[in-house]
PDB file of C-alpha atoms in Angstrom:
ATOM      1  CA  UNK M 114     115.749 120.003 113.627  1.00 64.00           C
ATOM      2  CA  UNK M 115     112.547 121.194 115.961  1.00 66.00           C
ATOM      3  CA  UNK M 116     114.945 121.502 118.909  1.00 72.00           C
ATOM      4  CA  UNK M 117     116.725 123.804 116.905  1.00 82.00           C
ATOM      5  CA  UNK M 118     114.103 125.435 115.278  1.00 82.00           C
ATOM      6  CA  UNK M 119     112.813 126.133 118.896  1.00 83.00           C
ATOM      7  CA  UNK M 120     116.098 127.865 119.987  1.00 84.00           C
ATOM      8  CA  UNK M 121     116.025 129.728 117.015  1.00 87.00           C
ATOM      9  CA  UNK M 122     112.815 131.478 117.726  1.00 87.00           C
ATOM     10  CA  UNK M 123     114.124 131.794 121.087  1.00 88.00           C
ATOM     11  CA  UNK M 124     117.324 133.813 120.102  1.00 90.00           C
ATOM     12  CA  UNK M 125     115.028 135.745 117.561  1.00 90.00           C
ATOM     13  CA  UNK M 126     112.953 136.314 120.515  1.00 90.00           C
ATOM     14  CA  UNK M 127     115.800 137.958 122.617  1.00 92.00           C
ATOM     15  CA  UNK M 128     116.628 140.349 119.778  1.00 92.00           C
ATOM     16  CA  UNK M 129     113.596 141.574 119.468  1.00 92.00           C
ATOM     17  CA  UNK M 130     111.921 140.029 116.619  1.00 90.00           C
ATOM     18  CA  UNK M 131     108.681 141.656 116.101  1.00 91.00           C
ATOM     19  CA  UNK M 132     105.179 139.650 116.438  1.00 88.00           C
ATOM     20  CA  UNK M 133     104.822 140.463 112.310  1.00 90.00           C
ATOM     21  CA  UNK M 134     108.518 138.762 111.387  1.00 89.00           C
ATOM     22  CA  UNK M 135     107.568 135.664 113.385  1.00 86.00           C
ATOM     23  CA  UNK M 136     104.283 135.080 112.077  1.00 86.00           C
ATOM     24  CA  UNK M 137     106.231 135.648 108.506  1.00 89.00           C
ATOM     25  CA  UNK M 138     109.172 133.440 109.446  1.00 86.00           C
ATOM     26  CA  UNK M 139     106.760 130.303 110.568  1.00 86.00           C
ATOM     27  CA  UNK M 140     103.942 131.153 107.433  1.00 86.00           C
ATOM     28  CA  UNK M 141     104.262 127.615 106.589  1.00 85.00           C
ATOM     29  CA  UNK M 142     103.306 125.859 109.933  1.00 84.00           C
ATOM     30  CA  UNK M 143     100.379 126.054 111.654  1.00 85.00           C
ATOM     31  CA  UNK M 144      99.317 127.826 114.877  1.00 86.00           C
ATOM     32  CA  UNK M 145      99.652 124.344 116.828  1.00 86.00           C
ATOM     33  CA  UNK M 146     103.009 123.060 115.051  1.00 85.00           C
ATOM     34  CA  UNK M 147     104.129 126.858 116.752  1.00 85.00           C
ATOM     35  CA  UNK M 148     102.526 126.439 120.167  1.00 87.00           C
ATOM     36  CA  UNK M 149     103.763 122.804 120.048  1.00 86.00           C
ATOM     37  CA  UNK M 150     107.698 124.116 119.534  1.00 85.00           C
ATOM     38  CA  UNK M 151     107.282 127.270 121.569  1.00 86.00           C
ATOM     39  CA  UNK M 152     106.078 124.531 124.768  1.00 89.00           C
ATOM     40  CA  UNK M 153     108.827 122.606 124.024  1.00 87.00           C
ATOM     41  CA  UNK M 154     106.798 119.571 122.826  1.00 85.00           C
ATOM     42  CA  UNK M 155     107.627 117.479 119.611  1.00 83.00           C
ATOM     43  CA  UNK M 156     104.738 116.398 117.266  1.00 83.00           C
ATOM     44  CA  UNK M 157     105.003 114.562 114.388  1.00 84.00           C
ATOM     45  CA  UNK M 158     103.315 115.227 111.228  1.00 80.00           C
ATOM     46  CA  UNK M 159     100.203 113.010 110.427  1.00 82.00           C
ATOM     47  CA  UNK M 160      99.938 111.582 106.806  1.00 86.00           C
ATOM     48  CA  UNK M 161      96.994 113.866 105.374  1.00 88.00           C
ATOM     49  CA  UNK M 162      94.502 112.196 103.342  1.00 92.00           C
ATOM     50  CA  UNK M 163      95.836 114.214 100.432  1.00 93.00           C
ATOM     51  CA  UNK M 164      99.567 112.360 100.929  1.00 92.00           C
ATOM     52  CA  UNK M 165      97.572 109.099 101.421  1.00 92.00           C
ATOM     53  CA  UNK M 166      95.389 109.542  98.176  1.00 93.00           C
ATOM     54  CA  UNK M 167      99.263 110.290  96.015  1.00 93.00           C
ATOM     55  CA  UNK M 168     100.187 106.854  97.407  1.00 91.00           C
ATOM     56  CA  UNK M 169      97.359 105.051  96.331  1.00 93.00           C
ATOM     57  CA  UNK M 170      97.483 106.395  92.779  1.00 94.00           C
ATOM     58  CA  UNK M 171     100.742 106.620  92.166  1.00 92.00           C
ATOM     59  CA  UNK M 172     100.247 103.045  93.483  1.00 91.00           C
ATOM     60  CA  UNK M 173      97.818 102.245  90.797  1.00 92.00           C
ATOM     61  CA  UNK M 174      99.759 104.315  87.762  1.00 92.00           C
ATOM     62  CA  UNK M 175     102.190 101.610  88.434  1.00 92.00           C
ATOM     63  CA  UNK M 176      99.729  98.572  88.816  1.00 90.00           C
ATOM     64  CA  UNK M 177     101.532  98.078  92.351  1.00 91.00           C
ATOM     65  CA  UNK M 178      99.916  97.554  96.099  1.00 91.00           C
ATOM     66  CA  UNK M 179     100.339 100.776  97.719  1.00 92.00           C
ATOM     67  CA  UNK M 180     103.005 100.296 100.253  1.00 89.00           C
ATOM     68  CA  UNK M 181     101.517 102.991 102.571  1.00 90.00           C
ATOM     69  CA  UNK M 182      98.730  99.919 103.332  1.00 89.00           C
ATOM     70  CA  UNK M 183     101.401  98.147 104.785  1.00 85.00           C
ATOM     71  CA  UNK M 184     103.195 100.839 106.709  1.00 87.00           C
ATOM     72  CA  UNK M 185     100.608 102.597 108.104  1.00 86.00           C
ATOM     73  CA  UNK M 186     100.041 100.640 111.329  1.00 88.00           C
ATOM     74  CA  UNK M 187     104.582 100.979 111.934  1.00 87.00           C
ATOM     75  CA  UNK M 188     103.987 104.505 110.681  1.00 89.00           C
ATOM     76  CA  UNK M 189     100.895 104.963 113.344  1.00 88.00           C
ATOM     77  CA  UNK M 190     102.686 103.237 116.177  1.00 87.00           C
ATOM     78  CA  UNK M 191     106.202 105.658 115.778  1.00 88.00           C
ATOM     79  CA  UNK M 192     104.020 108.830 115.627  1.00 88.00           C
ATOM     80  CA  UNK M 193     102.474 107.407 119.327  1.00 87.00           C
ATOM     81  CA  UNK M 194     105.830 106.702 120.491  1.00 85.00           C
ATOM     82  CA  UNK M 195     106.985 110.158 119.713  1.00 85.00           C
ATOM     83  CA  UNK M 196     103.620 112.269 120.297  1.00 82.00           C
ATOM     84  CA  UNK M 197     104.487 114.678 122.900  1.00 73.00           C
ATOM     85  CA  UNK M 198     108.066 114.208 123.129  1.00 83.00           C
ATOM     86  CA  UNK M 199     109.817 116.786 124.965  1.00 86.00           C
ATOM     87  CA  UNK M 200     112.043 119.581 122.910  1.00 84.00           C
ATOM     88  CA  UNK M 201     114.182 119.936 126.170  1.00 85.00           C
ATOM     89  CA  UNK M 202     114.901 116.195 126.190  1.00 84.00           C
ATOM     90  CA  UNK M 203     118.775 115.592 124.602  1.00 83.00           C
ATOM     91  CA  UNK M 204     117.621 112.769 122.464  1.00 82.00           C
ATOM     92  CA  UNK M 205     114.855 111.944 120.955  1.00 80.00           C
ATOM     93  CA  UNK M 206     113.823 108.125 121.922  1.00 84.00           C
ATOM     94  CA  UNK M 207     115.957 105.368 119.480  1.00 86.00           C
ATOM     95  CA  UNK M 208     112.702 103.363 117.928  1.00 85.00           C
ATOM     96  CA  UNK M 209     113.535 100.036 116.310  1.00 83.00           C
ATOM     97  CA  UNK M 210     112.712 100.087 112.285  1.00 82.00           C
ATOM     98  CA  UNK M 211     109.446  97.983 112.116  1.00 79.00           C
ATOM     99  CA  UNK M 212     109.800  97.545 108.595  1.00 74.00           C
ATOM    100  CA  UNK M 213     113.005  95.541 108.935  1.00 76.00           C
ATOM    101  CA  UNK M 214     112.058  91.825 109.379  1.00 68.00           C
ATOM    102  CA  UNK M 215     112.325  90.120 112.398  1.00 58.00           C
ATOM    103  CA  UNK M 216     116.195  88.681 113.139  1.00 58.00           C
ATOM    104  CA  UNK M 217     114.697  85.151 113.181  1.00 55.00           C
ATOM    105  CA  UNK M 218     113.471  84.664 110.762  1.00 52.00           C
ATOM    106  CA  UNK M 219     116.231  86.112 108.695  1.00 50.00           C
ATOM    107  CA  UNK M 220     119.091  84.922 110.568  1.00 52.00           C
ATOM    108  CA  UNK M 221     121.439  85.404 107.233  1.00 53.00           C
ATOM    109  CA  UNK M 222     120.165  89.001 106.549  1.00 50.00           C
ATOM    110  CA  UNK M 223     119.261  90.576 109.615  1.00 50.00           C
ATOM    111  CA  UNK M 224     119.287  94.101 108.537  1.00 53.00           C
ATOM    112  CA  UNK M 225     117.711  93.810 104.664  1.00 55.00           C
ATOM    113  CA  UNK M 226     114.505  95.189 104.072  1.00 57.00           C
ATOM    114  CA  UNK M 227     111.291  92.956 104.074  1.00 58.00           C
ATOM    115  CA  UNK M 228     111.304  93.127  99.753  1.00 58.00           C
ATOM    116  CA  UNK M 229     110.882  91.036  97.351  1.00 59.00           C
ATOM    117  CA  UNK M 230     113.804  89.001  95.127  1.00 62.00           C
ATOM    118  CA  UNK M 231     115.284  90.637  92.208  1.00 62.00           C
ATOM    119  CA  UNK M 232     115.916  88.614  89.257  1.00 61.00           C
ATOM    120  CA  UNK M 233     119.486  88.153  88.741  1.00 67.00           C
ATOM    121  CA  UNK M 234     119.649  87.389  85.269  1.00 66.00           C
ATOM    122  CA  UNK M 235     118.144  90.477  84.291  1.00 60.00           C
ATOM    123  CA  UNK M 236     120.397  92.754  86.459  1.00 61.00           C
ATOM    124  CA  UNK M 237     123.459  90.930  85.564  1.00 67.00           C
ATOM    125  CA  UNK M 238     122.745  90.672  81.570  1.00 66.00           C
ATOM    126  CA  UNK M 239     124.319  94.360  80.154  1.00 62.00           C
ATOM    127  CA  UNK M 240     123.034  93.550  76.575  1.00 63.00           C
ATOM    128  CA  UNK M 241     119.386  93.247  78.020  1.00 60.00           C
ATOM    129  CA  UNK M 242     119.473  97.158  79.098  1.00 57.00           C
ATOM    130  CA  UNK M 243     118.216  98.426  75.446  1.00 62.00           C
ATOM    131  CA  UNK M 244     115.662  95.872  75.212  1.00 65.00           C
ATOM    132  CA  UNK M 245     113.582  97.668  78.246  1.00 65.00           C
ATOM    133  CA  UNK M 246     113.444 101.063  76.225  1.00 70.00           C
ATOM    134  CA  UNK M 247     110.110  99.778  75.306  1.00 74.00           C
ATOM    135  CA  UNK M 248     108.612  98.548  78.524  1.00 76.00           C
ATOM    136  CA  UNK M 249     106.347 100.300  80.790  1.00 79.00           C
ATOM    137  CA  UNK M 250     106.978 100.870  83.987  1.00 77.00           C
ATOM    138  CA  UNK M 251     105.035  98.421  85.093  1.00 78.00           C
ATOM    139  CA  UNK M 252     107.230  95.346  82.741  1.00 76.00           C
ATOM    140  CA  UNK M 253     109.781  96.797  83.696  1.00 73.00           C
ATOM    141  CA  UNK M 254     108.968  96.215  87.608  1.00 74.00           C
ATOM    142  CA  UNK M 255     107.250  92.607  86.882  1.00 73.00           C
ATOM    143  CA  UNK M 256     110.402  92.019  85.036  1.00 71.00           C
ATOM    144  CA  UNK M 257     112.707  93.004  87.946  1.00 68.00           C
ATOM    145  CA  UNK M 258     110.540  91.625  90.868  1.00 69.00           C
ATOM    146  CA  UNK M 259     108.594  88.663  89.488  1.00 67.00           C
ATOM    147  CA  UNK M 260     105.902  87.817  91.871  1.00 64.00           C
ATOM    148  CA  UNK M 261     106.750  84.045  92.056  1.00 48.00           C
TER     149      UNK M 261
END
């Protein structure tokens, strides 16, 4: 997307866009996510304090650990991976999914996420659908994933 974005300004560049249209065209980046792209250099977005506060309280609305606690180091460690990463480059550098659990130690499931059990019965009983019209959000999620 960047890559393109960059050879987009470029062509707009060529034909003479003036200073005024590409300050209006990139309004919603800032000054370095521009001189990043125009240098040809990749940067990934950082998770503002604002996004971190949403996951914490949406977090809490749902009387749930925030999964951005658990992410944030995999999250940290892909944005150092890709800091600085060249636009010219033809791919961008394949980064294993830290999230995934280790082959391993899940020989049988290799490529499932690292979640927890859903209870069967309640996903395969159709009459019990109704009966969660009632339930919070919350139920309904203790139902689903019990925490044993």
């Amino acid at each position: 997307m960047w890559k393109n974005f960059k050879l987009d300004l470029d062509a707009a560049r060529t034909l003479g866009i003036t200073q005024s249209g590409l300050q209006t065209s990139t309004d919603r980046l800032s000054s370095v996510e521009v001189g990043s792209i125009n240098q040809n250099i990749f940067r990934p977005i950082n998770i503002s304090t604002e996004i971190q506060q949403a996951f914490a309280e949406n977090a809490a609305k749902i009387g749930q650990p925030n999964p951005l606690v658990g992410a944030f180091d995999a999250l940290a460690s892909i944005r150092q991976q890709l800091a600085n990463t060249s636009l010219l480059e033809p791919e961008f550098p394949f980064i294993e999914n830290p999230l995934l659990p280790i082959m391993q130690d899940t020989p049988a499931t290799p490529t499932s996420l690292n979640l927890p059990g859903i209870n069967a019965n309640i996903v395969n009983n159709p009459s019990a659908a109704g009966s969660f019209s009632n339930l919070t959000t919350t139920q309904k999620l203790q139902l689903l994933f019990p925490q044993g």
